[in-house]
Short mmCIF file of C-alpha atoms in Angstrom, two decimals:
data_model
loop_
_atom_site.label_atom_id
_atom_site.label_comp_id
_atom_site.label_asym_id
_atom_site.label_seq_id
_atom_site.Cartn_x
_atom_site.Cartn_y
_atom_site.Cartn_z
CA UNK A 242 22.29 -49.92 80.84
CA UNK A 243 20.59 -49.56 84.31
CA UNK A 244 18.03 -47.29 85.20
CA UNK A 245 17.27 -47.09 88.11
CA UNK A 246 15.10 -44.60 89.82
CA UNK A 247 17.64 -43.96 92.74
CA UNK A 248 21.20 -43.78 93.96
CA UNK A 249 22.42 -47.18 94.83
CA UNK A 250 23.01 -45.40 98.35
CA UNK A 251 19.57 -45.30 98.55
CA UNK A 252 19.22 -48.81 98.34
CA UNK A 253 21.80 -50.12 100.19
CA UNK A 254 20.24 -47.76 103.38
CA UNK A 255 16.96 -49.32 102.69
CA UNK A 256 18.51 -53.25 102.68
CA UNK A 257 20.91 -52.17 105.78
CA UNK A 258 17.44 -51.26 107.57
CA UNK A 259 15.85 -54.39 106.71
CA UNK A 260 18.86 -56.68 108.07
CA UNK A 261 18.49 -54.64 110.89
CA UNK A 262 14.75 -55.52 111.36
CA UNK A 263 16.06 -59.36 110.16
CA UNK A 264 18.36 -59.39 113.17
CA UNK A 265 15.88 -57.69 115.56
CA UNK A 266 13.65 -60.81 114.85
CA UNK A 267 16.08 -63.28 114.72
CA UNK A 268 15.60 -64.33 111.26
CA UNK A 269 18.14 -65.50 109.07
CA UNK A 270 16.70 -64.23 105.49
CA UNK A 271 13.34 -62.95 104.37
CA UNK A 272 11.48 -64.00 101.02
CA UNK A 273 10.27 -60.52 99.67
CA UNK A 274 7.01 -61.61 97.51
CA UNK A 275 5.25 -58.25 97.29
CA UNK A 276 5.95 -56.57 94.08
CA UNK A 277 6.24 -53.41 95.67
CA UNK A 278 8.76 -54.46 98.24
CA UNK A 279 11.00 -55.64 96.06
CA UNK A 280 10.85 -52.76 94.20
CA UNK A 281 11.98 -50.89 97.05
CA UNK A 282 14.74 -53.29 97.89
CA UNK A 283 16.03 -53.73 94.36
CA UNK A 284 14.47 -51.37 92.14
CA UNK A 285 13.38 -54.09 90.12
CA UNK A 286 9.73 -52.95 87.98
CA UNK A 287 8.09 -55.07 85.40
CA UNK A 288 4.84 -56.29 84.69
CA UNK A 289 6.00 -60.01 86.19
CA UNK A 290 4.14 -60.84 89.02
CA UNK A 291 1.61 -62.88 87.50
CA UNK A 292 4.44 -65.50 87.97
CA UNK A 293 5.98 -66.53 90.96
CA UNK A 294 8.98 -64.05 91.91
CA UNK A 295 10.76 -62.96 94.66
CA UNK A 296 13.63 -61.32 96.34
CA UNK A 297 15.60 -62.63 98.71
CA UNK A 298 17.38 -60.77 101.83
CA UNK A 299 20.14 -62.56 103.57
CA UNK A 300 22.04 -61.24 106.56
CA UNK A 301 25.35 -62.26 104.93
CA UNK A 302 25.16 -61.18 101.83
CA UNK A 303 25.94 -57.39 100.49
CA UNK A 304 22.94 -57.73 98.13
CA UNK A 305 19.50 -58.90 97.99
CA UNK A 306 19.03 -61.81 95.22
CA UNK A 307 15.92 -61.81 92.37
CA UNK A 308 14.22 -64.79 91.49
CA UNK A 309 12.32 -65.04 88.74
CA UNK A 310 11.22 -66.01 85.14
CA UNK A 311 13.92 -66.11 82.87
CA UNK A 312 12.60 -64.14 80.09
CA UNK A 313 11.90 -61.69 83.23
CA UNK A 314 16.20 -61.48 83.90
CA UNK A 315 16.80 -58.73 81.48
CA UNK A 316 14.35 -56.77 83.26
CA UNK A 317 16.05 -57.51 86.24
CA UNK A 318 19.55 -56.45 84.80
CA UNK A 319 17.82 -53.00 83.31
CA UNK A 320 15.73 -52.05 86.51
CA UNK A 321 17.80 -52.73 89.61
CA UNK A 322 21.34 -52.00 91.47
CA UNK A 323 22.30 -55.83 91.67
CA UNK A 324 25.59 -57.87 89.97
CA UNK A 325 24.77 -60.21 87.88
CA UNK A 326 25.50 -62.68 90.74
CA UNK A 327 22.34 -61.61 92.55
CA UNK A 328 19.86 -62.11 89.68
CA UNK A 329 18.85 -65.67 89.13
CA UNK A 330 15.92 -67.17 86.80
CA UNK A 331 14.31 -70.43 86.54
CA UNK A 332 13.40 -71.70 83.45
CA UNK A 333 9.96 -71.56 81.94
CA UNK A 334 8.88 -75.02 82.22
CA UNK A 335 8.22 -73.89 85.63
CA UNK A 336 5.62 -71.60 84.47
CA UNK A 337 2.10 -73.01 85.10
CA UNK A 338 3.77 -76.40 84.52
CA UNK A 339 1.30 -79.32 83.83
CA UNK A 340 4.25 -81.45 85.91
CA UNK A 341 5.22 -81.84 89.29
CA UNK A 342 7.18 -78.05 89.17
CA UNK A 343 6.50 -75.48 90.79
CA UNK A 344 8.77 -71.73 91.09
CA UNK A 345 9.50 -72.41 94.70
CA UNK A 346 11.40 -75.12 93.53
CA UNK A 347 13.92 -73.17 91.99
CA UNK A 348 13.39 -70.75 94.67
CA UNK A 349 14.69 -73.44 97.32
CA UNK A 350 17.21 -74.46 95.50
CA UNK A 351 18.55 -70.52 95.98
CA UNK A 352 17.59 -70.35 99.82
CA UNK A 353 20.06 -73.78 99.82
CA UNK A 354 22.50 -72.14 97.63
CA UNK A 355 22.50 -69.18 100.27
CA UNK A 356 22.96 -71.65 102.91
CA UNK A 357 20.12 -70.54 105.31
CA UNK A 358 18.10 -73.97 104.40
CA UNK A 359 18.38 -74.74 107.89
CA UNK A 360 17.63 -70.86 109.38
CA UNK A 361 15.00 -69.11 110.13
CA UNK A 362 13.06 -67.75 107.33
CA UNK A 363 10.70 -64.64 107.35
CA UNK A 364 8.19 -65.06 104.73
CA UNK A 365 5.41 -62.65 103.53
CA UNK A 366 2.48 -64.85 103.99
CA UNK A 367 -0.11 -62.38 103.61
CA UNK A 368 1.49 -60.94 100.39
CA UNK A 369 -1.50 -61.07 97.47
CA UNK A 370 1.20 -62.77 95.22
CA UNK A 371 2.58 -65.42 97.73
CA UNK A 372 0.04 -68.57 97.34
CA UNK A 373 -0.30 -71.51 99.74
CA UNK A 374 0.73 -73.76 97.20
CA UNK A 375 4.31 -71.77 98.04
CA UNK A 376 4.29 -72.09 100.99
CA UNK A 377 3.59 -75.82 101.64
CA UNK A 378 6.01 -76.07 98.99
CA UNK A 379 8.64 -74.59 100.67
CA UNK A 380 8.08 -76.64 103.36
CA UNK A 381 8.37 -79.67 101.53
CA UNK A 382 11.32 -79.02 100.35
CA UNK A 383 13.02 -77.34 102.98
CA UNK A 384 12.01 -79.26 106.23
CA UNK A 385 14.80 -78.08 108.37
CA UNK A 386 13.84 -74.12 108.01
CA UNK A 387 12.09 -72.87 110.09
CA UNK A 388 9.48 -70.17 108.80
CA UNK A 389 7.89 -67.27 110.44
CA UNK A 390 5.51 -64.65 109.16
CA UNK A 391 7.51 -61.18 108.48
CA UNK A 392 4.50 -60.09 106.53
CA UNK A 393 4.91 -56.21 107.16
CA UNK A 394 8.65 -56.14 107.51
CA UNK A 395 9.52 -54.16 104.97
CA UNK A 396 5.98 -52.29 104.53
CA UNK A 397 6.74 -50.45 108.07
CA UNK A 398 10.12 -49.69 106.15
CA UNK A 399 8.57 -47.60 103.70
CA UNK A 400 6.62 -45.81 105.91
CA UNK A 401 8.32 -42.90 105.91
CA UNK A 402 9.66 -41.30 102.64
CA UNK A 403 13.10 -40.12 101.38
CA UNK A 404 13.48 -37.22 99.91
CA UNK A 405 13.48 -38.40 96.09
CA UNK A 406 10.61 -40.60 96.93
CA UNK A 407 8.59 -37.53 97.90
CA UNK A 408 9.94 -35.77 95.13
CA UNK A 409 8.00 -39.05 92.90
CA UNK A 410 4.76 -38.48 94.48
CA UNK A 411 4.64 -34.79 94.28
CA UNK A 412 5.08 -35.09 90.17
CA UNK A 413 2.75 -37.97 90.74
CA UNK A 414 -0.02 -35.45 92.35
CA UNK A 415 0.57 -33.27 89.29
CA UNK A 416 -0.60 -35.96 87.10
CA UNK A 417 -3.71 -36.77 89.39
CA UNK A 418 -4.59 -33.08 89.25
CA UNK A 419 -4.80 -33.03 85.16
CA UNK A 420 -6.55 -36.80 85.13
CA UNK A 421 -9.46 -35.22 87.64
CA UNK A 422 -9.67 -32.48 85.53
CA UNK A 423 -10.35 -34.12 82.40
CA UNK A 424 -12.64 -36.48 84.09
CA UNK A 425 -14.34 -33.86 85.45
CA UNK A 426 -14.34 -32.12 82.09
CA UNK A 427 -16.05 -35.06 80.60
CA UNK A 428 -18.95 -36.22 82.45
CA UNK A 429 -22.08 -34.55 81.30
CA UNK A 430 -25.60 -35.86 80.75
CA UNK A 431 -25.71 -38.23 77.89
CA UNK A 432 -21.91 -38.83 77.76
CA UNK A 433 -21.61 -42.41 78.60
CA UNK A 434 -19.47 -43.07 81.14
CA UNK A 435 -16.70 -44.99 79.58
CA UNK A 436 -15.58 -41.51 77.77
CA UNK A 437 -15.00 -40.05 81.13
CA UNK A 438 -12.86 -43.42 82.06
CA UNK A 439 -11.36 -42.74 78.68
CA UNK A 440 -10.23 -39.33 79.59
CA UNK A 441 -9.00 -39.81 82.73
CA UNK A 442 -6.97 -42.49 81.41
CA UNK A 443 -5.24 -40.40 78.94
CA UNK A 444 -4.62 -38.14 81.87
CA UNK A 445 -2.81 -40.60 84.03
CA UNK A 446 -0.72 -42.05 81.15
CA UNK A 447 -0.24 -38.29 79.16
CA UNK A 448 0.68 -36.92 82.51
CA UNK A 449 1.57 -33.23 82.13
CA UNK A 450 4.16 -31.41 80.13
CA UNK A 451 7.77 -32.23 81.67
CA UNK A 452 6.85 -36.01 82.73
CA UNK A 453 4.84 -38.80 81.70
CA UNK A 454 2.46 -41.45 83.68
CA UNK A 455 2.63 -44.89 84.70
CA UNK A 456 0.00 -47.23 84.98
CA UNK A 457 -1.92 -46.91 88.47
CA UNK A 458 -2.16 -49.58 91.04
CA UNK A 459 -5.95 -48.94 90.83
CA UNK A 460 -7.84 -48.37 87.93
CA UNK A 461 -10.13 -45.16 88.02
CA UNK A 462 -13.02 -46.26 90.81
CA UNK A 463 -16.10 -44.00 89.24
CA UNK A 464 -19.26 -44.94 90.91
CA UNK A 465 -22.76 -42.73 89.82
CA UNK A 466 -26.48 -42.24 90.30
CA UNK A 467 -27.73 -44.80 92.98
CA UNK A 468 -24.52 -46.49 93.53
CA UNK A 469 -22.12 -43.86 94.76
CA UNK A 470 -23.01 -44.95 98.40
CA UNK A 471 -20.80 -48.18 97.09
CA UNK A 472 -17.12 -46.33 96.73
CA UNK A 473 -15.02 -49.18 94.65
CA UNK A 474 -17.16 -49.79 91.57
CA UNK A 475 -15.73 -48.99 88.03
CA UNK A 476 -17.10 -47.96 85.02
CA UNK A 477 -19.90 -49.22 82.68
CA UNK A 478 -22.00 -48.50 79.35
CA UNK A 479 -24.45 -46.79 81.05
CA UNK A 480 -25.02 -42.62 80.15
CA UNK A 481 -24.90 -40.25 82.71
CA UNK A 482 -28.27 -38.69 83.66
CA UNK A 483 -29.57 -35.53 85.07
CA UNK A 484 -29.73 -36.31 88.90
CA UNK A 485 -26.51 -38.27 88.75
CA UNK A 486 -23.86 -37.97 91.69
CA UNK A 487 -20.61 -39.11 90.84
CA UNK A 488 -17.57 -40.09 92.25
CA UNK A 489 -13.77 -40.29 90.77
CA UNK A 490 -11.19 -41.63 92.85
CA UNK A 491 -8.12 -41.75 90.96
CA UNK A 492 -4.16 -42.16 91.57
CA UNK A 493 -1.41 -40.71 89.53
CA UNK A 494 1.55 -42.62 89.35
CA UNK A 495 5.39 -41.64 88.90
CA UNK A 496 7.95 -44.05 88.77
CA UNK A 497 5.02 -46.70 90.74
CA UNK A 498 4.84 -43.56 93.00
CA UNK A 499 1.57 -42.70 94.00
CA UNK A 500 -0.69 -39.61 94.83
CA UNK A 501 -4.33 -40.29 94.89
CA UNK A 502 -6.89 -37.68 94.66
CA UNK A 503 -11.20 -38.27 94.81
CA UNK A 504 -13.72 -35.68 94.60
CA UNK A 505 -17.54 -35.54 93.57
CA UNK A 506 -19.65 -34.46 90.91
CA UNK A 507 -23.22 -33.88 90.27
CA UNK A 508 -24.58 -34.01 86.78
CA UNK A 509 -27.56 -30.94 87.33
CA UNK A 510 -28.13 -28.96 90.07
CA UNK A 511 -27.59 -30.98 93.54
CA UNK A 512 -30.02 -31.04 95.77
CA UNK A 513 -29.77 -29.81 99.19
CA UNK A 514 -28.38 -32.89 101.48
CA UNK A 515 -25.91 -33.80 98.94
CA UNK A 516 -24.15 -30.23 98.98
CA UNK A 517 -24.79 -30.44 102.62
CA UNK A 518 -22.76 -33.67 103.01
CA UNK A 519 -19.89 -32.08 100.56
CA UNK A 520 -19.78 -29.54 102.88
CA UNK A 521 -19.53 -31.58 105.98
CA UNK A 522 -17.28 -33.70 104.63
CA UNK A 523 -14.62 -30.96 103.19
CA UNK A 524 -15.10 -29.25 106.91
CA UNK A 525 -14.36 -32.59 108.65
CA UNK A 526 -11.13 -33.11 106.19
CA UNK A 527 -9.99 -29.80 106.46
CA UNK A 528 -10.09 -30.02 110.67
CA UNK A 529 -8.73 -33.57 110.29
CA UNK A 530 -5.70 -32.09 108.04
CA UNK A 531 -4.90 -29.41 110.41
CA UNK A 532 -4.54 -31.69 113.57
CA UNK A 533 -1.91 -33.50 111.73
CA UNK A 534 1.74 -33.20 113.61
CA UNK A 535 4.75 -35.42 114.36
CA UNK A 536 3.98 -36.81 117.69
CA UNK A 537 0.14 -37.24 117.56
CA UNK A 538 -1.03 -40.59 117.18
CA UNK A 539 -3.15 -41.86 114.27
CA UNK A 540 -6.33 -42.43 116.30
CA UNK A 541 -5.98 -38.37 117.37
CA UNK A 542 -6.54 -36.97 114.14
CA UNK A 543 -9.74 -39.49 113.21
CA UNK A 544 -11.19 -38.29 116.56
CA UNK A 545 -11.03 -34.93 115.04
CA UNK A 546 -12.71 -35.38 112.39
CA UNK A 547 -15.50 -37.76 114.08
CA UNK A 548 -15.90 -35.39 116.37
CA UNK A 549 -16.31 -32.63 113.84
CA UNK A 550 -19.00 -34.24 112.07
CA UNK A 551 -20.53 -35.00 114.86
CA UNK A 552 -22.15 -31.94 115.35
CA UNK A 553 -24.31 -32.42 111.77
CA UNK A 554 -25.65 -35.78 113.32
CA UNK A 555 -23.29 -37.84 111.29
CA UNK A 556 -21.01 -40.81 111.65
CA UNK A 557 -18.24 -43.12 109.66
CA UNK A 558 -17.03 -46.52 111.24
CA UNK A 559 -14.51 -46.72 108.09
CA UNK A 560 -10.70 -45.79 108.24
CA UNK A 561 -10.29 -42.40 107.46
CA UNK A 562 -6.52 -42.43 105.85
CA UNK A 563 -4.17 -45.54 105.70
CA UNK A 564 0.05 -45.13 104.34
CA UNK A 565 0.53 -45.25 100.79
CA UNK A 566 3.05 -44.40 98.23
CA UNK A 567 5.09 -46.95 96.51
CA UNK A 568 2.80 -49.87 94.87
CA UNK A 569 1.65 -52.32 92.10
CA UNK A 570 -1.59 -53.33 91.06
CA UNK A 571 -4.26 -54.73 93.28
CA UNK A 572 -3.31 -51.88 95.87
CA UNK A 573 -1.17 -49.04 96.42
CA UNK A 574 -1.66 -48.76 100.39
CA UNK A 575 1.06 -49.63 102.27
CA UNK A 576 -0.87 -52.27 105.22
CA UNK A 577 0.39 -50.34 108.15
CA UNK A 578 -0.58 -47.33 109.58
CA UNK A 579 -4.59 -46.77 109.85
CA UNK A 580 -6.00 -43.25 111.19
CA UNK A 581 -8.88 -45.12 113.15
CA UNK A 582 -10.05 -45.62 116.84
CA UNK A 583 -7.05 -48.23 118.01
CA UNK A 584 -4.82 -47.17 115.79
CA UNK A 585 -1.84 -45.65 117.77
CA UNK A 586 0.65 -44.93 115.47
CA UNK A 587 2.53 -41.95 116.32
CA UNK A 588 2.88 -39.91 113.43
CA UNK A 589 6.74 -38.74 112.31
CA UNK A 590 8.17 -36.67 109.85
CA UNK A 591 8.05 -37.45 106.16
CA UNK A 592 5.27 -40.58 107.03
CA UNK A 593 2.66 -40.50 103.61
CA UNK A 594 -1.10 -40.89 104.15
CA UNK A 595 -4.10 -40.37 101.58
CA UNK A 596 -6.96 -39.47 103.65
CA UNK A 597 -10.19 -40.20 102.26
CA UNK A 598 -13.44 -39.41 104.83
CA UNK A 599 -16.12 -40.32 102.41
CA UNK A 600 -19.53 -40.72 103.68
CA UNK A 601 -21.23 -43.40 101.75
CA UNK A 602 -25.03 -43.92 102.64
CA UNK A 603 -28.00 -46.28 100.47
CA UNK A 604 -28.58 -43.81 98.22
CA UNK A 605 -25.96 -41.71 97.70
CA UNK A 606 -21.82 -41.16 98.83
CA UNK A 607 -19.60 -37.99 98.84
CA UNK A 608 -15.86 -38.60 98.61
CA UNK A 609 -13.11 -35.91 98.69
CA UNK A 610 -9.70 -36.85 99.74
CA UNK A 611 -6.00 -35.57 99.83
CA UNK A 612 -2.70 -37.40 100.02
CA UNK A 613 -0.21 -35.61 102.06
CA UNK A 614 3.37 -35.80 104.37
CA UNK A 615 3.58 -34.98 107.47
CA UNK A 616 6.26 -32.44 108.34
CA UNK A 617 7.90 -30.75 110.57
CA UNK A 618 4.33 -28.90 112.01
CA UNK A 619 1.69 -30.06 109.81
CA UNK A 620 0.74 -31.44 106.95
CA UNK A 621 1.99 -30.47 103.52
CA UNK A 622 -1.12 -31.60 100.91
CA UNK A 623 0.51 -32.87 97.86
CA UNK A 624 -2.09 -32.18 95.35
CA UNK A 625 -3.47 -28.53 95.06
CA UNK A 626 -7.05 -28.85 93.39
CA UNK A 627 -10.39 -27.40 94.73
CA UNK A 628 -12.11 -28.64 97.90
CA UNK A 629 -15.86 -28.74 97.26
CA UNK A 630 -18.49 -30.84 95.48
CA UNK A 631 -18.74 -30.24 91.35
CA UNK A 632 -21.46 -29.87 89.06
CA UNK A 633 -21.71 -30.94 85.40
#
């Protein structure tokens, strides 16, 4: 039995608006590499792409096709909307073979099958799971294609969410709301800080009491003491101390739907710059929040907040929000739209961002962030947990 997450209308709109961005760019068929992409296109979800896979969109074809390991076709048959015709697996001497055999192989042998050997071919060559070893390999053995990068085809797709989707990422937010809390809850001086990772964990995959977790594109990014002006470290043995700032940056995920959520902690009483900083920073969000409309462009609302903090004397050359939503693990940003000097993305209903104006220094870094949609007239903040700086 199927299950998946949407209506199949869902998914045919979403592969009717890629062969219209195939035609646009006068490509023939695009090799979807990125987990999350074909996801979206398929529904397909497993814990697979450690191995070569893909999904294949041709203009002449009703369906997308899956390619991958064929212990990894039942999962195919259980997670997506495709016929049986549209799900083929290459054996598993293909797998890390010792021998001259390699997935895109197989994977040629489909595109020749499909009879676009000789097309133009979009490819997702900055995909974290498509290798150069597959792409020279598809070159190799299909010298008459011609192949172009299509990188952020379908990423600009996603970019703005269907109903359903948002529904995902709402129940999502619920779940990051009870994982903050219990990491919150945990860190004290003298717990060490794997017990907080611990808890927050059981958060994320306990979720709340009508829905369960899924596993996070990010693991739980808890930096403390000196190194919380360095935002992406994890966890360690160490104890927290008295004196101890600490950041959680967390995502809750539904259905690989995503709703991150970071705030700070101080283990003690803070001292006077850090609150300061919170306070700058939750003023600066807040301002940046409420400039957010259809119609304004993405570079608007940073200059809102950079303006707004400004006036303490303080600066960030970082991003301050980026697209997110749908992923899988390393990342679950979408690679599009940036709100950053540049950036002129004009903002549109139902578009997902997770702003996060942290302001990391040597010694120490204050993070708070929200993920929100925009909508009609502003922006509707998806998780509803306190703005301001903690103490443990």
């Amino acid at each position: 039995m199927q299950r998946t997450i949407f209506d199949d209308s869902e998914y045919e709109r979403r592969l009717e608006r890629t062969k219209e961005r195939l035609r646009e760019a006068e490509l023939d068929a695009l090799v979807v590499a990125d987990p999350a992409n074909m996801n979206y296109l398929t529904g397909y979800d497993g814990w697979s792409f450690y191995v070569h896979q893909a999904v294949v969109v041709s203009l002449e074809r009703d369906e997308p096709v899956w390619v991958g390991r064929g212990m990894d076709a039942n999962g195919a048959r259980a997670t997506t909307w495709l016929d049986e015709e549209s799900i083929r697996a290459y054996d598993d001497d293909y797998v890390h073979s010792p021998y001259d055999r390699h997935p895109m192989d197989y994977l040629s042998a489909v595109l020749e099958d499909l009879d676009v050997d000789d097309g133009d071919i979009g490819l997702e060559m900055d995909a974290y799971y498509f290798t150069a070893k597959s792409y020279t390999r598809l070159q190799k053995n299909l010298p008459e294609a011609d192949f172009e990068d299509a990188t952020l085809l379908v990423n600009w797709l996603r970019i703005k969410k269907s109903e359903q989707e948002l529904d995902y990422m709402r129940e999502a937010a619920r779940i990051s709301e009870e994982a903050m809390l219990a990491g919150l809850d945990a860190i004290e001086e003298g717990v060490p800080e794997y017990e907080a990772a611990a808890a927050i964990y059981d958060g994320l995959i306990r979720g709340t009491d009508d829905f369960g977790g899924d596993y996070p594109s990010i693991v739980p990014l808890m930096p403390s003491g000196d190194h919380t002006g360095t935002p992406h470290l994890t966890w360690t043995d160490r104890e927290f101390e008295d004196g101890d700032p600490v950041i959680i940056e967390l995502s809750g995920c539904r259905h690989r739907y995503h709703s991150p959520l970071a705030r700070t902690t101080f283990v003690g009483d803070p001292p006077v710059e850090i609150q300061r900083t919170a306070d700058v920073v939750v003023e600066g969000l807040e301002a940046a929040l409420d400039a957010v409309e259809p119609g304004v462009t993405c570079e608007s609302v940073e200059k809102v907040w950079r303006d707004t903090i400004a006036q303490y004397d303080l600066e960030k050359e970082d991003r301050i929000a980026y697209t997110m939503g749908l992923g899988y693990p390393p990342d679950w940003g979408e690679h599009t739209a940036s709100m950053r000097p540049g950036d002129e993305t004009v903002l549109e209903k139902d578009m997902t961002f997770h702003m996060i104006p942290g302001l990391w220094f040597d010694d120490f870094g204050v993070e708070l962030s929200e993920t929100f949609r925009v909508t009609s007239n502003g922006a509707e903040v998806l998780a509803d947990f306190p703005r301001r700086l903690f103490t443990s």
